[in-house]
Structure formats: C-alpha cells, structure tokens
Short mmCIF file of C-alpha atoms and ligand atoms in Angstrom, two decimals:
data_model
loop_
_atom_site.label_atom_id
_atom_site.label_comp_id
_atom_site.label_asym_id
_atom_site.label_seq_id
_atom_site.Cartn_x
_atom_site.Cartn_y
_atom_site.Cartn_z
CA UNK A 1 0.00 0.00 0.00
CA UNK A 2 1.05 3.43 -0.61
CA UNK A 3 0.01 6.43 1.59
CA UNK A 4 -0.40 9.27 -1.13
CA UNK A 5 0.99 12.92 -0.24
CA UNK A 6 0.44 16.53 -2.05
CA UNK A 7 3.73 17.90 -3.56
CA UNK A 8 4.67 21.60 -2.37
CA UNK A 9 2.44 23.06 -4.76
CA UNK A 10 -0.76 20.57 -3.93
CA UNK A 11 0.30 20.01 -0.06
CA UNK A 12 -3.72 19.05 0.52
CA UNK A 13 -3.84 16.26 -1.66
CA UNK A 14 -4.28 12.72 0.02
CA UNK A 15 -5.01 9.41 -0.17
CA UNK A 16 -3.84 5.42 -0.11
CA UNK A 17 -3.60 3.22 -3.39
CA UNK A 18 -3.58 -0.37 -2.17
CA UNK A 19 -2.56 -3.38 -4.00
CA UNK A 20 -3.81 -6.77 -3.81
CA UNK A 21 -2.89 -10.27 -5.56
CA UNK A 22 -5.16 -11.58 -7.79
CA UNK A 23 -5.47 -13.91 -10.51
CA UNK A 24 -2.05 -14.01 -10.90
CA UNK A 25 -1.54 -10.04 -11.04
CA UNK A 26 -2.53 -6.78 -9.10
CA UNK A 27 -5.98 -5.22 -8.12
CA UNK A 28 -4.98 -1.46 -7.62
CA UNK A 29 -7.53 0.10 -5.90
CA UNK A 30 -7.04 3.87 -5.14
CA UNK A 31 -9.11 6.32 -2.93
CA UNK A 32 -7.54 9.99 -3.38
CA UNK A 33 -8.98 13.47 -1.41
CA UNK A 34 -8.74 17.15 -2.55
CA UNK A 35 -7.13 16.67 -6.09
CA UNK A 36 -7.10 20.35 -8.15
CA UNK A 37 -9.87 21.58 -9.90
CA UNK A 38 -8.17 22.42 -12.56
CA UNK A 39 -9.57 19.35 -14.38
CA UNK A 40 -10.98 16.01 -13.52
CA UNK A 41 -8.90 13.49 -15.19
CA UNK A 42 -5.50 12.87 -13.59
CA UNK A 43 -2.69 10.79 -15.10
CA UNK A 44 -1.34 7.75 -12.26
CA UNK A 45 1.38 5.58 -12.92
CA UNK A 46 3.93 3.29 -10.71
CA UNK A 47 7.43 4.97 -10.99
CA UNK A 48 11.04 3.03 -10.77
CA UNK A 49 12.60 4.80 -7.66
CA UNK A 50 11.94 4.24 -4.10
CA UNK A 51 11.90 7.47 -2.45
CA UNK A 52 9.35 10.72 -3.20
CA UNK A 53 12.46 13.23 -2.43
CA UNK A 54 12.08 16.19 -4.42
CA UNK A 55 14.63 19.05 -5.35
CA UNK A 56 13.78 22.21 -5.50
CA UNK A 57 13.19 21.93 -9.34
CA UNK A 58 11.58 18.86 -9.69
CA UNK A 59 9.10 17.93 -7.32
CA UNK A 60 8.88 13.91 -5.85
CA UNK A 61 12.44 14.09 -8.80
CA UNK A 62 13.97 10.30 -6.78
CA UNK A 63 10.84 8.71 -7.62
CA UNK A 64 12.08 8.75 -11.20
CA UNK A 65 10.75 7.27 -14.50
CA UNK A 66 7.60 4.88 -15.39
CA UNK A 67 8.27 1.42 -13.54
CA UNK A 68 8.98 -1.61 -16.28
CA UNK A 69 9.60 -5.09 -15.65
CA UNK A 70 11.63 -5.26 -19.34
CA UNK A 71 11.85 -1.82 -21.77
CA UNK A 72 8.71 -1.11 -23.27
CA UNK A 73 7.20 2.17 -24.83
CA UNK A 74 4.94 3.90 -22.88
CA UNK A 75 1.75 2.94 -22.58
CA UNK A 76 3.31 -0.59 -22.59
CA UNK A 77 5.55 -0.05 -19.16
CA UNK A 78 4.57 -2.19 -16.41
CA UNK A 79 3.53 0.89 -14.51
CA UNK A 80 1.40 2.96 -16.46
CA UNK A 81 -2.24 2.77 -15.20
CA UNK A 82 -5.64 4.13 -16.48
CA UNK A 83 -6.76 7.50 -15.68
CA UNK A 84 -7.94 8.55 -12.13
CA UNK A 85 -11.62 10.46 -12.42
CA UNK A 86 -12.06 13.23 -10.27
CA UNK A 87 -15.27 14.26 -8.85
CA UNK A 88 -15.23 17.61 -7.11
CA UNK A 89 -11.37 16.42 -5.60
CA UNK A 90 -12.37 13.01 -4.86
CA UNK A 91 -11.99 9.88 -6.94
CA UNK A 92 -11.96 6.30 -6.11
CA UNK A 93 -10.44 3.60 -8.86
CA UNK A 94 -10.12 0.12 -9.27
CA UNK A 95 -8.73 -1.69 -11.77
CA UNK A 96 -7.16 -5.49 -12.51
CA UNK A 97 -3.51 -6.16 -14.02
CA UNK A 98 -1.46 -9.07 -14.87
CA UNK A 99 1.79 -6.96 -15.53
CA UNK A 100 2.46 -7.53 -12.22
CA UNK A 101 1.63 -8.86 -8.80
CA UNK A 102 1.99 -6.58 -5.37
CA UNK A 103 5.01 -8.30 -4.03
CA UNK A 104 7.25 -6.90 -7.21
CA UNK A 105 5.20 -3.39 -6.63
CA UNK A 106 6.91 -3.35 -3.57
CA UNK A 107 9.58 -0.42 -3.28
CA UNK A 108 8.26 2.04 -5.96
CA UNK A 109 6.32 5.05 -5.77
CA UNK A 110 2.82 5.82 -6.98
CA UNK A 111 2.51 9.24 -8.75
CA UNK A 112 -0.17 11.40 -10.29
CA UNK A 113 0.14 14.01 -12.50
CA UNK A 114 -1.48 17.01 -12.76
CA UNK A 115 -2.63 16.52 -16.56
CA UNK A 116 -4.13 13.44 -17.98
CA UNK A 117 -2.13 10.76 -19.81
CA UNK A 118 -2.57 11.19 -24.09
CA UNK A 119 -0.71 7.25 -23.93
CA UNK A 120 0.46 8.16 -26.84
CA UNK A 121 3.84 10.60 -26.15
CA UNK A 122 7.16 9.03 -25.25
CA UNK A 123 7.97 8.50 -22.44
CA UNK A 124 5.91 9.30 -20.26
CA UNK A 125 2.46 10.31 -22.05
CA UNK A 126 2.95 14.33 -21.73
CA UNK A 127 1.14 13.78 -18.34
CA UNK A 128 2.33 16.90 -16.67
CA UNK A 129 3.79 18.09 -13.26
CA UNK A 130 3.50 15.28 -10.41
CA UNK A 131 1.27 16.29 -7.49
CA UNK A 132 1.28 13.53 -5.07
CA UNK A 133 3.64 10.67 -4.55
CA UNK A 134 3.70 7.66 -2.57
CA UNK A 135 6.25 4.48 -1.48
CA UNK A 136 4.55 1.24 -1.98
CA UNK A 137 5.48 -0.68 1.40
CA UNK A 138 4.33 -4.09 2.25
ZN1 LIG B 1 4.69 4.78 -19.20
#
C-alpha cells in the first residue's frame, strides 16, 4: 500500500492506493482526497525509484521514470495505469492487471500528474507536473 501525499504546490492532496494479488496479477484500488480543480482526469502511474524526495526543481524528482519489468514504450511499461476520475477532488479507482503482482510493486512510488495521460507521447504520455507521490510498502 502506498500512503499518497500533495507535492509543495498541492500540499492538501491525500489518499492510499492499495494493491492486492489476484489472478495471478494486481488489483490497484485507489481512494484519493482534494485533487485540483483544474480538471478532472489525472494521469497515475507506478514509478522506478523508491523514495518521493524532491529538489527544489523537480518535485517527488527520486521517484524517477515509469516502472517496467523489461523496456517497453509507454503505454506498454509495467507501470502505467488508467486515468484517475475526479469528482469535485475526490476519486476512487479500481482496476485489474497481470503486468504484475503486489510483491514486485513493492519499493516504488505511486505518482499522479497534474494533466491526464494522451498514452500516446514518449515516455511518459505528456502527463504533466506530479502532485502527489507515494512508497509502496508491504
Ligand atoms: Zn509509461
């Protein structure tokens, strides 16, 4: 499970995406409070790095890119996710994957952007600034 947290910019943003084993692969549920109102879709992906340390340029920078298993283009990467809905700040999401189980989820960081995803840009689907990070622990 990872316990979400707002970047500087987006400090009120909250939430917990939880992971759990499933025919062979990952339900990834996520329950998120207080996302912008800018728009309501929201890019969410699993990232490579461990840690949501941020420089001063960059924020959540250490998480680093989309999460894969073997290279892929993105929206292939083991990480990349569908698109979180936002209703008034609040979405809830839910959705099955067999690119990988919880246990190998373990160690990365959940992020969401503050754009949605096009899945079509390389790498990382023009998604936009990342608001809110969190470390998947077991
Ligand atoms: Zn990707």
């Amino acid at each position: 499970m990872a316990m979400m947290h707002g970047s500087p910019q987006h400090p009120e943003i909250h939430g917990t995406v939880s992971f759990y084993r499933a025919c062979g692969g990952s339900l990834v549920v996520a329950e998120l409070y207080q996302l912008p109102s800018a728009h309501d879709i929201f890019a969410m992906h699993i990232h490579s790095g461990a840690s949501c340390t941020e420089t001063a340029q960059d924020a959540f920078a250490d998480a680093g890119g989309h999460w894969e298993l073997q290279p892929a283009e993105h929206p292939q990467h083991t990480g990349d996710l569908p698109a979180l809905l936002s209703n008034d700040g609040y979405a809830w999401f839910a959705v099955y994957t067999n690119r990988f189980s919880p246990a190998q989820a373990v160690g990365k960081t959940v992020i969401i952007h503050a754009d949605p995803d096009d899945y079509r840009t390389q790498p990382a689907g023009n998604a936009g600034a990342r608001i809110a990070c969190g470390t998947i622990l077991a």
